[in-house]
Short mmCIF file of C-alpha atoms and ligand atoms in Angstrom, two decimals:
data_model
loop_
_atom_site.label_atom_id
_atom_site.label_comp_id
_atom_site.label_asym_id
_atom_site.label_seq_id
_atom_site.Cartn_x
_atom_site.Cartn_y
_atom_site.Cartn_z
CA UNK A 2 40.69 -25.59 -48.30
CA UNK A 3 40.14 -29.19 -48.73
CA UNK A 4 37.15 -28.72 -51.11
CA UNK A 5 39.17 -26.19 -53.58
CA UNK A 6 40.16 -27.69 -56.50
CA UNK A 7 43.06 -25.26 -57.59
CA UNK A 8 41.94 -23.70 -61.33
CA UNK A 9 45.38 -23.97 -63.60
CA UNK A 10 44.21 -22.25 -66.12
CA UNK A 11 43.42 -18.90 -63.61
CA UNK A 12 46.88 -19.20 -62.43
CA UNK A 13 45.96 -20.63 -58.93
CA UNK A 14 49.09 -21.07 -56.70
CA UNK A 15 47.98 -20.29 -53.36
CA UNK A 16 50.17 -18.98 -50.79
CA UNK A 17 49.97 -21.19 -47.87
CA UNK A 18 53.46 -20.17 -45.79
CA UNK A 19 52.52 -17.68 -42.50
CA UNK A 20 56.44 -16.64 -42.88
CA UNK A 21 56.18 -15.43 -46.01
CA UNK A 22 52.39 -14.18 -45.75
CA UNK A 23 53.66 -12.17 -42.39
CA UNK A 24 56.98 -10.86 -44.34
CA UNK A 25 55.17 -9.36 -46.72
CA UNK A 26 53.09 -7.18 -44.67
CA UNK A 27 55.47 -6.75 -42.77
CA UNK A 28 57.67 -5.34 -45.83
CA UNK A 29 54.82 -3.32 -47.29
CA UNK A 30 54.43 -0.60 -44.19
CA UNK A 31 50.80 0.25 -44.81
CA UNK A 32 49.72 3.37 -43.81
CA UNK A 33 46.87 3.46 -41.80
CA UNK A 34 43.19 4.46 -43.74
CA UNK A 35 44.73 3.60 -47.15
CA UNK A 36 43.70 1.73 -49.61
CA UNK A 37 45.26 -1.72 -50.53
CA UNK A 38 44.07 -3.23 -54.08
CA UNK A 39 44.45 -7.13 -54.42
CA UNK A 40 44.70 -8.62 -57.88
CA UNK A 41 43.31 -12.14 -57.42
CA UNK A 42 42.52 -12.89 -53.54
CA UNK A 43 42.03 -16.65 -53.91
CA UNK A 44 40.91 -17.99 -50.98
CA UNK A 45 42.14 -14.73 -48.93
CA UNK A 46 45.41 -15.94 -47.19
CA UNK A 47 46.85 -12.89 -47.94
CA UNK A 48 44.24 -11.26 -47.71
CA UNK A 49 43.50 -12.14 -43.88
CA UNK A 50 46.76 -10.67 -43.16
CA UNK A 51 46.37 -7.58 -44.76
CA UNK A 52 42.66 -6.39 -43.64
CA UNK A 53 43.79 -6.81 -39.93
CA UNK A 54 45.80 -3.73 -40.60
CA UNK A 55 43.87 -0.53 -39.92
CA UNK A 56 43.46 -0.23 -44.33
CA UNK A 57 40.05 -0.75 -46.82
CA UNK A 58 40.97 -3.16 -49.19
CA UNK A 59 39.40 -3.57 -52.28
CA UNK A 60 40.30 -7.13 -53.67
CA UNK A 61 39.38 -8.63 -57.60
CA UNK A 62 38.86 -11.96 -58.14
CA UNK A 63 38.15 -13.94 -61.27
CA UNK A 64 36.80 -17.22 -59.49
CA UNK A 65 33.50 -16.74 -58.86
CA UNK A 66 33.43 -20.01 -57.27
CA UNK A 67 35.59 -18.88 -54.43
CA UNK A 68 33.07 -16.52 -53.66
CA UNK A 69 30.66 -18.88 -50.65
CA UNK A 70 34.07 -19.49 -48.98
CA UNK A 71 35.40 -15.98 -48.93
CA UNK A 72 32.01 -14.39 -47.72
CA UNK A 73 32.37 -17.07 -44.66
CA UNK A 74 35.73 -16.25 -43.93
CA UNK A 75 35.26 -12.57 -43.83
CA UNK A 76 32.23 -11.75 -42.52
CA UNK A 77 33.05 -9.63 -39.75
CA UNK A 78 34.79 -7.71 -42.06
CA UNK A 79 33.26 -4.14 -43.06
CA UNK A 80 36.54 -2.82 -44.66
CA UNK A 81 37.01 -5.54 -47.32
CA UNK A 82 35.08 -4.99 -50.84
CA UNK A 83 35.44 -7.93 -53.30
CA UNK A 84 34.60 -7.48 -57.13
CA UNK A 85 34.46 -11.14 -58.69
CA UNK A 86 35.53 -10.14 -61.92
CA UNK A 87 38.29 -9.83 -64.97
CA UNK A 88 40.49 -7.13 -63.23
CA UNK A 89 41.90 -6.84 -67.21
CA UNK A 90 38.23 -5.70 -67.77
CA UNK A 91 37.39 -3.19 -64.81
CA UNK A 92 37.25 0.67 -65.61
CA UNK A 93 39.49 1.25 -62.81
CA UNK A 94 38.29 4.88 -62.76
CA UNK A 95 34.58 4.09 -62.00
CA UNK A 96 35.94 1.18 -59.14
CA UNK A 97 38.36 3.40 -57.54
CA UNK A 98 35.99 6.87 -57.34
CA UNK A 99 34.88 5.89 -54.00
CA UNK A 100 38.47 5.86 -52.39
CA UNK A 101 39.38 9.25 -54.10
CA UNK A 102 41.45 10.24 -51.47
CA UNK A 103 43.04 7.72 -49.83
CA UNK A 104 46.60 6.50 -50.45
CA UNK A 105 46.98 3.65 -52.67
CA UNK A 106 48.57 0.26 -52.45
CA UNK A 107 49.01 -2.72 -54.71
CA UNK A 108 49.60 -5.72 -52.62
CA UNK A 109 49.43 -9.54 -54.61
CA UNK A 110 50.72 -12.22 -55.19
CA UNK A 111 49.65 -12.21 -59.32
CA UNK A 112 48.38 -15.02 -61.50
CA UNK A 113 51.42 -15.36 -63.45
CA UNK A 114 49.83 -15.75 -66.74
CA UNK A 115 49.30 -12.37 -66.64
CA UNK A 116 51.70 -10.47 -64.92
CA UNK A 117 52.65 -7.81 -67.84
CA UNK A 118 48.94 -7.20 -68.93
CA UNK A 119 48.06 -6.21 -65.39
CA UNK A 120 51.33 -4.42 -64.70
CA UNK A 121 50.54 -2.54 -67.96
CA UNK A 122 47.03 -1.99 -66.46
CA UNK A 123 48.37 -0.57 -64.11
CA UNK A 124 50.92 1.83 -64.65
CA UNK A 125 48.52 3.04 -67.99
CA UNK A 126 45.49 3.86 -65.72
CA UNK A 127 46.29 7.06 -63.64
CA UNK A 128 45.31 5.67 -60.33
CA UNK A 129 48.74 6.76 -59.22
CA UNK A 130 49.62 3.64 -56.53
CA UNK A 131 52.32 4.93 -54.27
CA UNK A 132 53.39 1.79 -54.27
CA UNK A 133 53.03 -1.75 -55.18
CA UNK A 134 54.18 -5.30 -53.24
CA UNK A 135 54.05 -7.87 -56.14
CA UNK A 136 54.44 -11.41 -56.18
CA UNK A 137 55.68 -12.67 -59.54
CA UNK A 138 57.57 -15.21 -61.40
CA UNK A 139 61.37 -14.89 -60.62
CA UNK A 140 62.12 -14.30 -63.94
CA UNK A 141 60.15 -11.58 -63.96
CA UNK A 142 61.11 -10.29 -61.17
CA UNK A 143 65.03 -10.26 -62.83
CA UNK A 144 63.26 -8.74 -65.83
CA UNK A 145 61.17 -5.61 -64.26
CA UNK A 146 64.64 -4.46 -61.95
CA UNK A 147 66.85 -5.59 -64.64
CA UNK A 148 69.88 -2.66 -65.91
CA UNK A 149 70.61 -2.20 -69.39
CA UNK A 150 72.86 -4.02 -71.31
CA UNK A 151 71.12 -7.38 -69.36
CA UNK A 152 69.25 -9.72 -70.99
CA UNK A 153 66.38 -9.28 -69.14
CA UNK A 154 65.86 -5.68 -70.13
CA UNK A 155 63.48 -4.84 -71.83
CA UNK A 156 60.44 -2.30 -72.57
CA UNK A 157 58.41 -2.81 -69.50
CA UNK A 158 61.50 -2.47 -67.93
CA UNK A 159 62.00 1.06 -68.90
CA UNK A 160 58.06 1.61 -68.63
CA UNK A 161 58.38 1.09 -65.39
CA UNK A 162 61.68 2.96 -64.23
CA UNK A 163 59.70 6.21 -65.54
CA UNK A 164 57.28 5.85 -62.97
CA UNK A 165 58.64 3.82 -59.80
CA UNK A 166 62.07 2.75 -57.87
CA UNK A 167 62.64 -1.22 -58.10
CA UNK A 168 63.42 -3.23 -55.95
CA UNK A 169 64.05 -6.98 -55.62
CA UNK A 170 62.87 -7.93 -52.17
CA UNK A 171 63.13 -11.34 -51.82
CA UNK A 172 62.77 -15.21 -53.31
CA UNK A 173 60.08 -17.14 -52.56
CA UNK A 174 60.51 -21.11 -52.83
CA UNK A 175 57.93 -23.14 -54.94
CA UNK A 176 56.93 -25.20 -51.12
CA UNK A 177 55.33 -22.26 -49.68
CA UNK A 178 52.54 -22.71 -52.86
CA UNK A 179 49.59 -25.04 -53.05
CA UNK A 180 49.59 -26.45 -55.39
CA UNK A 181 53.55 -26.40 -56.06
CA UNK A 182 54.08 -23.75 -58.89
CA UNK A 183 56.92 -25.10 -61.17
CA UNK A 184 59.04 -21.91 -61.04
CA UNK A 185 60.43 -20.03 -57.86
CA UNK A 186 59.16 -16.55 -57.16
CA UNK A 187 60.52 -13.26 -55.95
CA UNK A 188 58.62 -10.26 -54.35
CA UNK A 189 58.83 -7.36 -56.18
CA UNK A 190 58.62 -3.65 -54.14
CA UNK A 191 57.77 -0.76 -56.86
CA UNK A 192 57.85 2.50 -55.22
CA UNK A 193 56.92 5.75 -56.30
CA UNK A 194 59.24 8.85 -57.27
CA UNK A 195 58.28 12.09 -57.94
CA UNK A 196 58.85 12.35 -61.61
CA UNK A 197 62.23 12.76 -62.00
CA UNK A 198 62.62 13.04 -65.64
CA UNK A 199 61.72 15.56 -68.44
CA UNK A 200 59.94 14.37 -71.24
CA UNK A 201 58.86 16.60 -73.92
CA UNK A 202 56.13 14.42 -75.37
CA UNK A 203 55.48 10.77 -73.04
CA UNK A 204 52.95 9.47 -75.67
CA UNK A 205 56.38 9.98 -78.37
CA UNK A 206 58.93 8.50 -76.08
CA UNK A 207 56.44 5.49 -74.85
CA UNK A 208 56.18 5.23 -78.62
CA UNK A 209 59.74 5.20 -79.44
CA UNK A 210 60.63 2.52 -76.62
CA UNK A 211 57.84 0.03 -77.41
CA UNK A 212 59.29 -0.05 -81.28
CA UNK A 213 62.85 0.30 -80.42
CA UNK A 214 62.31 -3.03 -78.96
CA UNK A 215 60.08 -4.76 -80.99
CA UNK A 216 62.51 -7.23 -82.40
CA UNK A 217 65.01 -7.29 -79.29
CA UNK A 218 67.90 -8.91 -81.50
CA UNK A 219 68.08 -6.72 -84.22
CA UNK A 220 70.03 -3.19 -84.30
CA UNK A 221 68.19 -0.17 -83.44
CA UNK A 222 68.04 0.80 -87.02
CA UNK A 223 65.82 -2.28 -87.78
CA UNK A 224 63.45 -1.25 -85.65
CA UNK A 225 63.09 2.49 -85.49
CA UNK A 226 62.99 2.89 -89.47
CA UNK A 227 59.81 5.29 -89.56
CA UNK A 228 61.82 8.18 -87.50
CA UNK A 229 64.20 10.63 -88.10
CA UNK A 230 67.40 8.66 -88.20
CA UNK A 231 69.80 11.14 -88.59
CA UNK A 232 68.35 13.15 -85.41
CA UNK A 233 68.47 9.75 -83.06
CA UNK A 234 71.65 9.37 -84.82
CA UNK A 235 72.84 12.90 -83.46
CA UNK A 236 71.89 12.11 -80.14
CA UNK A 237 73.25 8.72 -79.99
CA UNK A 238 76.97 10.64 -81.00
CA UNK A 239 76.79 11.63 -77.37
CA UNK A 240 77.37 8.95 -75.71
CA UNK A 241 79.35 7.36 -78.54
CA UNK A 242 77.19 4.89 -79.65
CA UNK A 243 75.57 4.78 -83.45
CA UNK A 244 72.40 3.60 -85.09
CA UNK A 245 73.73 -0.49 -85.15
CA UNK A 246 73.43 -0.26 -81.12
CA UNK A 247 70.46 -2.86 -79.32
CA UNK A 248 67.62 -1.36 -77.76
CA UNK A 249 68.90 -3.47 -74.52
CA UNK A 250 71.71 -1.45 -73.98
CA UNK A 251 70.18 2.03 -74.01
CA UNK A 252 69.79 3.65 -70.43
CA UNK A 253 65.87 5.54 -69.76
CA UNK A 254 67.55 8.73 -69.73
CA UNK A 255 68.83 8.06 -73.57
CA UNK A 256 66.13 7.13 -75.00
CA UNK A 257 64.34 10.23 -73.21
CA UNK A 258 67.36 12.47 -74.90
CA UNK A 259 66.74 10.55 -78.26
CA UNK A 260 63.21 11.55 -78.30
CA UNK A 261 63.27 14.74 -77.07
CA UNK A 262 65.67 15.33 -79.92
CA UNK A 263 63.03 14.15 -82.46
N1 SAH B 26 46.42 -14.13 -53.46
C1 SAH B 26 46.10 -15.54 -53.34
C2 SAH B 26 45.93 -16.23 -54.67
C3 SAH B 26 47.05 -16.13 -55.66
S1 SAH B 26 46.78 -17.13 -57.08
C4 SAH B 26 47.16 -16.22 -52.48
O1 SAH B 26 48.25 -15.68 -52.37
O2 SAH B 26 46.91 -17.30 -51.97
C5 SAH B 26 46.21 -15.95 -58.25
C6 SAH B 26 44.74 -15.63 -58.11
O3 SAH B 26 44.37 -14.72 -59.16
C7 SAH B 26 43.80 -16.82 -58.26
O4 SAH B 26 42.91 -16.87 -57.19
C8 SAH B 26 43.06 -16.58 -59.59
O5 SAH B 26 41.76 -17.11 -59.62
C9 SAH B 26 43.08 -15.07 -59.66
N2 SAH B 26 42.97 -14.52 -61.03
C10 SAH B 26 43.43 -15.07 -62.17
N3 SAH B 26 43.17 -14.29 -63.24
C11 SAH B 26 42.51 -13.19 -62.76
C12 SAH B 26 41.97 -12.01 -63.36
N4 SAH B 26 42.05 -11.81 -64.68
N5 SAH B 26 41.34 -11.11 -62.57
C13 SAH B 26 41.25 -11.32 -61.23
N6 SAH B 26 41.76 -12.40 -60.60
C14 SAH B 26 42.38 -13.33 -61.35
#
């Protein structure tokens, strides 16, 4: 550990507290012969925790420097697979054939810098985790559980509510990083319903989110111009609201009943 020179500009934060490491495994109640998927194992503190469970884990890590220490720490491990890569750039498809049927977890504590991309990775790929542990930013954290009518709500927000149940677990203080981080972080537990809404077309109601938000302070009108206004108008009539309402304050199941109206 002495040797590592921390890489800012990968996000490296390393999580050095055996409280918090513990907690979260603890928290994450692995099932045994599944598969956990770690975004960005650094030098595997959370990772040693996790492959002593009875799991495979199949880790991604940027730093190919980190590599010589990693294959010393683990080599008496046969259920740990490491791909020293871009996890932005991995066909997840062709990486996660192997593991076809095993149960899938997302367990890591993220590079910051790039929480939504991967998120988005995520939840666009149809690996289907059942459900995912994250470490992030505690502003992100407020933003991906956040209800409407909050600041912090936003498109990813209702993204994600389509596929999982949110939950803030709990805060994470900058000391239990090395190198201190200059923001606090919160775990972040997504797990996965059975699809509880009906969407009559998810590529037209993705769609309609991502512009309804696109400029968060203007009225909906602004930012919806290209659809049918007087049908989301229709719909909106139903819960009493009208076309100069914010994006932020409409609930999942709206905007699902605006576009299936469309
Ligand atoms: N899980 C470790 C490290 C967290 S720091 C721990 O808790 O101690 C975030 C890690 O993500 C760093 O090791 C960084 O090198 C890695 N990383 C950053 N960008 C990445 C990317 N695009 N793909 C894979 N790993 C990445």
């Amino acid at each position: 550990m002495e040797q590592i020179r921390p890489k800012k500009k990968f996000g490296q934060n390393f999580l050095i507290d055996n409280n918090i490491l513990n907690k979260i495994v603890k928290i994450a109640e692995i099932e045994p012969n599944s598969l956990v998927i770690e975004i960005g194992i650094g030098t595997g503190n959370l990772t040693e925790q996790l492959i002593k469970e009875k799991i495979t884990l199949l880790g991604y890590e940027i730093d190919n420097s980190l590599k010589e220490g990693l294959d010393k720490k683990f080599n008496n491990y046969s259920n740990l697979n490491v791909v020293y890569d871009d996890f932005l750039k991995r066909n997840l498809k062709e990486d996660l054939k192997p593991y076809e049927n095993k149960t899938k977890y997302v367990i890591a504590n993220l590079p910051y810098y790039i929480t939504t991309p991967i998120i988005t990775k995520i939840i666009e790929s149809d690996f289907n985790p059942q459900k995912m542990l994250l470490m992030v930013q505690k502003e992100v954290g407020d933003r991906l559980a956040a209800q409407p009518g909050t600041k912090a709500y936003g498109s990813l927000t209702v993204f994600i509510k389509y596929y999982f149940e949110v939950k803030k677990m709990f805060l994470v203080s900058k000391n239990a990083f090395f190198p201190k981080p200059n923001v606090d972080s919160l775990i972040v537990k997504f797990e996965k319903t059975p699809i509880k809404y009906e969407v009559n077309n998810e590529k037209l109601f993705f769609k309609f989110v991502k512009d309804a938000f696109v400029q968060k302070r203007k009225t909906l009108k602004n930012n919806i111009k290209n659809y049918d206004l007087i049908k989301v108008e229709e719909t909106l009539k139903k819960y009493n609201l009208d076309l100069t309402v914010r994006a932020e304050k409409l609930s999942i199941e709206q905007f699902i009943d605006i576009t299936n109206n469309l």
